Coordinates of N, CA and C in Angstrom, one line a residue:
X658 N 49.8 -61.5 -0.2 CA 49.2 -60.7 1.2 C 47.7 -60.1 0.7
X659 N 47.0 -60.4 1.6 CA 45.6 -59.7 1.9 C 45.5 -58.3 2.2
X660 N 44.5 -57.6 2.0 CA 44.1 -56.6 2.7 C 43.0 -56.3 3.1
X661 N 43.2 -56.6 4.9 CA 41.8 -56.1 5.3 C 40.8 -54.8 5.0
X662 N 39.5 -55.4 4.7 CA 38.8 -54.0 4.7 C 38.3 -53.5 6.1
X663 N 38.2 -52.4 6.5 CA 37.8 -51.8 7.3 C 36.4 -52.3 7.8
X664 N 35.6 -52.9 8.9 CA 34.4 -52.6 9.1 C 33.7 -51.5 8.9
X665 N 32.4 -51.3 8.4 CA 31.7 -50.4 8.2 C 30.8 -49.9 9.6
X666 N 31.0 -48.8 9.9 CA 30.2 -47.9 10.8 C 28.7 -47.8 10.7
X667 N 27.8 -49.0 11.0 CA 26.3 -48.7 10.8 C 26.0 -47.2 11.6
X668 N 26.3 -46.9 12.6 CA 25.7 -46.0 13.4 C 25.7 -45.0 12.6
X669 N 27.5 -44.4 12.0 CA 27.4 -43.4 11.5 C 26.9 -42.7 9.9
X670 N 26.5 -44.1 9.4 CA 25.8 -44.2 8.0 C 24.3 -43.8 8.3
X671 N 23.2 -44.2 9.3 CA 22.1 -44.2 10.1 C 22.3 -42.6 10.6
X672 N 23.4 -41.8 11.1 CA 22.8 -40.5 11.8 C 22.9 -39.6 10.4
X673 N 23.9 -40.1 9.3 CA 23.9 -39.0 8.0 C 22.5 -39.1 7.7
X674 N 21.9 -40.5 7.4 CA 20.7 -41.0 6.9 C 19.3 -39.7 7.7
X675 N 19.8 -40.2 8.3 CA 18.5 -39.2 9.5 C 18.6 -37.7 9.5
X676 N 20.1 -37.6 9.8 CA 20.1 -35.8 9.7 C 19.7 -35.5 8.2
X677 N 19.7 -35.9 7.1 CA 19.5 -35.8 6.0 C 18.2 -35.5 5.8
X678 N 17.2 -36.6 6.2 CA 15.4 -36.2 6.1 C 15.1 -35.3 7.3
X679 N 15.9 -35.2 8.2 CA 15.3 -34.0 9.0 C 15.6 -32.5 8.6
X680 N 17.0 -32.5 7.6 CA 17.1 -30.9 6.9 C 15.8 -31.0 5.9
X681 N 15.7 -31.9 5.2 CA 14.5 -32.2 4.1 C 13.3 -31.7 4.5
X682 N 13.1 -31.9 5.7 CA 11.4 -32.1 6.5 C 11.3 -30.7 6.5
X683 N 13.0 -29.9 7.3 CA 12.6 -28.7 7.7 C 12.6 -27.8 6.3
X684 N 13.3 -28.0 5.0 CA 12.8 -27.4 4.2 C 11.9 -27.0 3.6
X685 N 11.3 -28.5 3.4 CA 10.0 -28.3 3.3 C 8.6 -27.9 4.1
X686 N 9.1 -28.0 5.4 CA 8.2 -27.4 6.1 C 7.8 -25.9 6.1
X687 N 9.5 -25.4 6.1 CA 9.7 -24.0 5.7 C 9.1 -23.4 4.6
X688 N 8.9 -24.2 3.7 CA 8.5 -23.5 2.4 C 6.8 -23.9 2.5
X689 N 6.4 -24.6 3.0 CA 5.3 -24.7 3.1 C 4.6 -23.1 4.2
X690 N 5.4 -23.0 5.0 CA 5.1 -21.7 5.8 C 4.9 -20.7 5.0
X691 N 6.0 -20.3 4.4 CA 5.9 -19.3 3.1 C 4.8 -19.6 2.6
X692 N 4.8 -20.1 1.8 CA 3.4 -20.4 0.7 C 2.6 -19.9 1.5
X693 N 1.9 -21.0 2.4 CA 0.8 -20.1 3.4 C 1.0 -18.8 3.8
X694 N 1.6 -18.2 4.2 CA 1.8 -16.5 4.6 C 1.6 -16.2 3.0
X695 N 2.6 -16.3 1.9 CA 1.9 -15.3 0.5 C 0.4 -15.5 0.4
X696 N -0.1 -17.0 0.4 CA -1.5 -17.0 0.1 C -2.5 -16.1 1.1
X697 N -2.0 -16.2 2.3 CA -2.9 -15.4 3.2 C -2.7 -13.9 3.1
X698 N -1.6 -13.5 2.3 CA -1.7 -12.0 2.2 C -1.9 -11.6 0.8
X699 N -2.2 -12.4 0.0 CA -3.0 -12.3 -0.9 C -4.6 -12.2 -0.6
X700 N -5.2 -13.2 0.0 CA -6.5 -13.2 0.2 C -7.1 -12.2 1.0
X701 N -6.2 -11.7 2.3 CA -6.1 -10.1 2.8 C -6.3 -8.9 1.5
X702 N -5.2 -8.9 1.2 CA -5.2 -8.1 0.0 C -6.7 -7.8 -0.9
X703 N -7.4 -8.9 -1.2 CA -8.2 -9.0 -2.4 C -9.6 -8.9 -1.4
X704 N -9.6 -9.2 -0.1 CA -10.5 -8.7 0.8 C -10.6 -7.2 0.8
X705 N -9.6 -6.6 1.5 CA -9.6 -5.2 1.5 C -9.9 -4.8 0.2
X706 N -9.2 -4.8 -0.7 CA -9.6 -4.5 -2.1 C -11.2 -4.6 -2.6
X707 N -12.1 -5.6 -2.1 CA -13.4 -5.9 -2.7 C -14.3 -4.8 -1.7
X708 N -13.6 -5.1 -0.3 CA -14.3 -4.0 0.8 C -14.7 -2.0 0.7
X709 N -13.1 -1.4 -0.4 CA -12.9 -0.6 -0.7 C -13.8 -0.5 -2.1
X710 N -13.9 -1.5 -2.9 CA -14.9 -1.2 -3.9 C -16.1 -1.2 -4.0
X711 N -16.7 -2.0 -3.0 CA -17.7 -1.7 -2.6 C -18.3 -0.2 -1.5
X712 N -17.5 -0.1 -0.8 CA -17.9 1.2 0.3 C -17.7 2.5 -1.0
X713 N -16.8 2.8 -2.1 CA -16.9 3.4 -3.4 C -18.0 3.9 -4.4
X714 N -18.3 2.4 -4.3 CA -19.5 2.6 -5.1 C -20.6 2.8 -4.1
X715 N -21.0 2.7 -2.9 CA -22.0 3.0 -2.2 C -21.9 4.4 -2.0
X716 N -20.7 5.5 -1.6 CA -20.4 6.9 -1.5 C -20.9 7.5 -2.9
X717 N -20.6 6.4 -4.1 CA -20.7 7.5 -5.5 C -22.3 7.6 -5.5
X718 N -22.9 6.2 -5.2 CA -24.7 6.3 -5.4 C -25.0 7.7 -3.9
X719 N -24.7 7.9 -3.0 CA -25.0 8.2 -2.1 C -24.9 10.0 -2.6
X720 N -23.8 9.9 -3.3 CA -23.4 11.5 -3.8 C -24.2 11.9 -4.8
X721 N -24.6 10.9 -5.8 CA -25.7 10.9 -6.9 C -26.8 11.5 -6.2
X722 N -27.6 10.4 -5.6 CA -28.9 10.8 -5.0 C -29.2 11.8 -4.2
X723 N -28.0 11.9 -3.6 CA -28.1 13.2 -2.1 C -28.6 14.6 -3.2
X724 N -29.6 16.1 -2.4 CA -30.1 17.0 -3.8 C -28.7 17.7 -3.6
X725 N -29.1 18.3 -5.1 CA -28.1 19.3 -5.3 C -28.1 20.6 -4.8
X726 N -27.3 21.3 -4.0 CA -27.4 22.3 -3.5 C -27.7 23.6 -4.7
X727 N -28.8 24.8 -4.2 CA -29.1 25.9 -4.9 C -28.1 26.8 -5.2
X728 N -28.1 27.8 -6.2 CA -27.0 28.3 -6.4 C -27.3 29.6 -5.3
X729 N -28.2 29.8 -4.6 CA -28.1 30.9 -3.5 C -27.4 30.7 -2.0
X730 N -26.8 29.2 -2.2 CA -26.1 28.5 -1.2 C -24.4 29.0 -1.6
X731 N -24.5 29.6 -2.5 CA -23.3 30.0 -3.1 C -22.4 31.1 -2.6
X732 N -20.9 31.2 -2.1 CA -20.6 32.1 -1.7 C -20.2 33.5 -2.4
X733 N -20.3 34.6 -2.2 CA -20.3 36.1 -3.7 C -19.0 35.4 -3.9
X734 N -18.9 36.7 -5.0 CA -18.1 36.5 -6.2 C -16.8 37.5 -5.5
X735 N -15.5 36.9 -5.9 CA -14.7 38.4 -5.3 C -14.5 39.4 -5.7
X736 N -15.3 39.7 -6.7 CA -15.3 41.3 -6.8 C -16.3 42.4 -6.2
X737 N -17.1 41.4 -5.2 CA -17.9 41.9 -5.2 C -17.6 42.9 -4.0
X738 N -18.5 44.0 -3.5 CA -18.1 44.2 -2.0 C -18.8 43.6 -0.9
X739 N -18.6 42.9 -0.3 CA -19.2 42.5 1.1 C -18.3 43.0 2.3
X740 N -19.2 42.9 3.3 CA -18.5 42.7 4.7 C -18.6 41.7 5.6
X741 N -18.9 40.4 5.0 CA -18.9 39.4 5.6 C -17.2 38.8 6.1
X742 N -17.5 38.1 7.3 CA -16.3 37.7 7.9 C -15.6 36.5 7.7
X743 N -16.0 35.8 6.4 CA -15.8 34.6 6.2 C -14.2 35.5 4.9
X744 N -14.8 36.2 4.7 CA -14.3 36.4 3.6 C -12.6 37.1 3.8
X745 N -11.2 36.5 3.4 CA -10.3 37.5 4.0 C -9.6 37.9 2.9
X746 N -9.0 39.2 3.6 CA -8.3 39.9 2.5 C -7.1 39.3 1.3
X747 N -6.8 39.3 0.3 CA -6.2 38.4 -0.6 C -4.8 39.3 -0.5
X748 N -3.6 38.5 -0.6 CA -1.8 39.5 -0.7 C -1.4 38.8 -1.7
X749 N -0.9 39.6 -2.5 CA -0.2 39.5 -4.0 C 1.4 39.5 -3.4
X750 N 1.5 38.3 -3.6 CA 3.2 38.4 -3.4 C 4.6 38.7 -4.9
X751 N 4.7 39.7 -5.0 CA 5.7 40.0 -6.1 C 6.8 39.8 -5.7
X752 N 7.8 38.7 -6.5 CA 9.3 38.3 -6.3 C 10.2 39.6 -6.4
X753 N 11.4 39.3 -5.4 CA 12.2 40.8 -5.7 C 13.5 40.4 -6.9
X754 N 13.4 38.9 -7.3 CA 14.4 38.7 -8.5 C 14.0 38.9 -9.7
X755 N 12.8 39.4 -9.5 CA 12.8 40.3 -11.0 C 13.9 41.1 -11.6
X756 N 14.2 40.7 -12.4 CA 15.5 41.3 -13.3 C 15.3 42.6 -13.8
X757 N 15.1 44.0 -13.2 CA 14.6 44.8 -14.2 C 15.7 45.8 -14.5
X758 N 15.8 46.2 -15.7 CA 16.8 47.2 -16.5 C 16.7 48.7 -15.7
X759 N 18.1 48.8 -14.8 CA 18.1 50.3 -14.4 C 18.9 51.3 -15.8
X760 N 18.4 52.4 -16.0 CA 19.0 53.4 -17.1 C 19.4 54.5 -16.4

């Protein structure tokens, strides 16, 4: 007795190969998109860092070059009696939960 081999279905084989190649290309393209986004974020972070660094340097130079204020422009000390409206009275807060001995 001889056994008959079933004929191969060529259409099913080609569909599986096509689907696999499409899946592979999808994975590859999604990986490329993720890599491009990561590189873009790194470039943007570097640009912002450089901009902030140059801004900080310019502001430091500007602060160092501007004239220093004289001592007469400083407000008077707290111990002096003055009636300037800029000074506010100070309030001292004494907490109630201090444990004192009652005799």
